[in-house]
Amino acid sequence: MTDDSNLTPGGAASIVTVTIRDDAEGHWVDWAKDGETGVLGPYQDREMAENVRAAKERELTENHGHIDDAG
């Protein structure tokens, strides 16, 4: 059995990037998936930003929707 949860409706694999960026305001999590982009933050410490980065990466690669869509 193959895991095709990361495929777009056309069958191509999604391109996902989730990175941390730092500036004078704090630590930011930048993300992109298939042309859709967003920014989360700022976070006061790098550890929190890393936790958010990991969660967002899981959301984009393992889930079919976005956390914001739940409710």
PDB file of C-alpha atoms in Angstrom:
ATOM      1  CA  MET A   1       0.000   0.000   0.000  1.00  0.00           C
ATOM      2  CA  THR A   2       1.388   3.394  -0.918  1.00  0.00           C
ATOM      3  CA  ASP A   3       0.904   6.655   0.940  1.00  0.00           C
ATOM      4  CA  ASP A   4      -0.487   9.176  -1.525  1.00  0.00           C
ATOM      5  CA  SER A   5      -1.626  11.713   1.086  1.00  0.00           C
ATOM      6  CA  ASN A   6       1.040  14.140  -0.136  1.00  0.00           C
ATOM      7  CA  LEU A   7      -0.215  14.154  -3.709  1.00  0.00           C
ATOM      8  CA  THR A   8      -2.117  16.987  -5.307  1.00  0.00           C
ATOM      9  CA  PRO A   9      -5.403  16.172  -7.097  1.00  0.00           C
ATOM     10  CA  GLY A  10      -3.447  15.734 -10.338  1.00  0.00           C
ATOM     11  CA  GLY A  11      -1.242  13.128  -8.677  1.00  0.00           C
ATOM     12  CA  ALA A  12       1.968  15.174  -8.421  1.00  0.00           C
ATOM     13  CA  ALA A  13       3.794  15.377  -5.096  1.00  0.00           C
ATOM     14  CA  SER A  14       3.303  18.635  -3.214  1.00  0.00           C
ATOM     15  CA  ILE A  15       6.264  20.957  -2.742  1.00  0.00           C
ATOM     16  CA  VAL A  16       6.427  22.012   0.912  1.00  0.00           C
ATOM     17  CA  THR A  17       8.943  24.350   2.559  1.00  0.00           C
ATOM     18  CA  VAL A  18       8.856  25.512   6.171  1.00  0.00           C
ATOM     19  CA  THR A  19      11.732  27.658   7.441  1.00  0.00           C
ATOM     20  CA  ILE A  20      12.627  29.902  10.371  1.00  0.00           C
ATOM     21  CA  ARG A  21      13.712  33.488   9.756  1.00  0.00           C
ATOM     22  CA  ASP A  22      15.082  35.824  12.443  1.00  0.00           C
ATOM     23  CA  ASP A  23      14.986  39.612  12.598  1.00  0.00           C
ATOM     24  CA  ALA A  24      14.876  42.399  15.196  1.00  0.00           C
ATOM     25  CA  GLU A  25      11.205  41.619  15.986  1.00  0.00           C
ATOM     26  CA  GLY A  26      11.757  37.924  16.721  1.00  0.00           C
ATOM     27  CA  HIS A  27      11.659  34.524  15.061  1.00  0.00           C
ATOM     28  CA  TRP A  28       9.255  33.903  12.165  1.00  0.00           C
ATOM     29  CA  VAL A  29       8.074  30.698  10.506  1.00  0.00           C
ATOM     30  CA  ASP A  30       7.709  31.066   6.729  1.00  0.00           C
ATOM     31  CA  TRP A  31       5.861  28.309   4.877  1.00  0.00           C
ATOM     32  CA  ALA A  32       4.893  27.486   1.312  1.00  0.00           C
ATOM     33  CA  LYS A  33       2.930  24.667  -0.306  1.00  0.00           C
ATOM     34  CA  ASP A  34       2.061  24.513  -3.988  1.00  0.00           C
ATOM     35  CA  GLY A  35       2.173  28.293  -4.444  1.00  0.00           C
ATOM     36  CA  GLU A  36       0.286  29.103  -1.236  1.00  0.00           C
ATOM     37  CA  THR A  37       2.436  30.960   1.326  1.00  0.00           C
ATOM     38  CA  GLY A  38       2.183  32.261   4.854  1.00  0.00           C
ATOM     39  CA  VAL A  39       4.060  33.581   7.854  1.00  0.00           C
ATOM     40  CA  LEU A  40       3.581  32.739  11.534  1.00  0.00           C
ATOM     41  CA  GLY A  41       5.055  34.787  14.356  1.00  0.00           C
ATOM     42  CA  PRO A  42       6.937  36.550  15.645  1.00  0.00           C
ATOM     43  CA  TYR A  43       8.002  34.208  18.437  1.00  0.00           C
ATOM     44  CA  GLN A  44      10.213  35.382  21.302  1.00  0.00           C
ATOM     45  CA  ASP A  45      12.560  32.416  21.319  1.00  0.00           C
ATOM     46  CA  ARG A  46      14.029  30.074  18.757  1.00  0.00           C
ATOM     47  CA  GLU A  47      12.778  26.947  20.553  1.00  0.00           C
ATOM     48  CA  MET A  48       9.146  28.041  20.221  1.00  0.00           C
ATOM     49  CA  ALA A  49       9.688  28.917  16.558  1.00  0.00           C
ATOM     50  CA  GLU A  50      11.198  25.459  15.974  1.00  0.00           C
ATOM     51  CA  ASN A  51       8.181  23.795  17.628  1.00  0.00           C
ATOM     52  CA  VAL A  52       5.808  25.810  15.428  1.00  0.00           C
ATOM     53  CA  ARG A  53       7.910  25.025  12.336  1.00  0.00           C
ATOM     54  CA  ALA A  54       7.736  21.291  13.049  1.00  0.00           C
ATOM     55  CA  ALA A  55       3.967  21.418  13.657  1.00  0.00           C
ATOM     56  CA  LYS A  56       3.333  23.416  10.475  1.00  0.00           C
ATOM     57  CA  GLU A  57       5.480  21.015   8.459  1.00  0.00           C
ATOM     58  CA  ARG A  58       3.449  18.073   9.816  1.00  0.00           C
ATOM     59  CA  GLU A  59       0.226  19.920   9.040  1.00  0.00           C
ATOM     60  CA  LEU A  60       1.236  20.568   5.447  1.00  0.00           C
ATOM     61  CA  THR A  61       2.627  17.097   4.756  1.00  0.00           C
ATOM     62  CA  GLU A  62       0.335  14.813   6.765  1.00  0.00           C
ATOM     63  CA  ASN A  63      -3.044  16.567   6.808  1.00  0.00           C
ATOM     64  CA  HIS A  64      -5.387  17.351   3.954  1.00  0.00           C
ATOM     65  CA  GLY A  65      -6.503  20.720   5.384  1.00  0.00           C
ATOM     66  CA  HIS A  66      -5.086  23.539   7.449  1.00  0.00           C
ATOM     67  CA  ILE A  67      -5.305  24.018  11.196  1.00  0.00           C
ATOM     68  CA  ASP A  68      -7.170  27.287  10.523  1.00  0.00           C
ATOM     69  CA  ASP A  69      -9.916  25.316   8.702  1.00  0.00           C
ATOM     70  CA  ALA A  70     -10.795  23.210  11.766  1.00  0.00           C
ATOM     71  CA  GLY A  71     -13.818  24.205  13.707  1.00  0.00           C
TER      72      GLY A  71
END
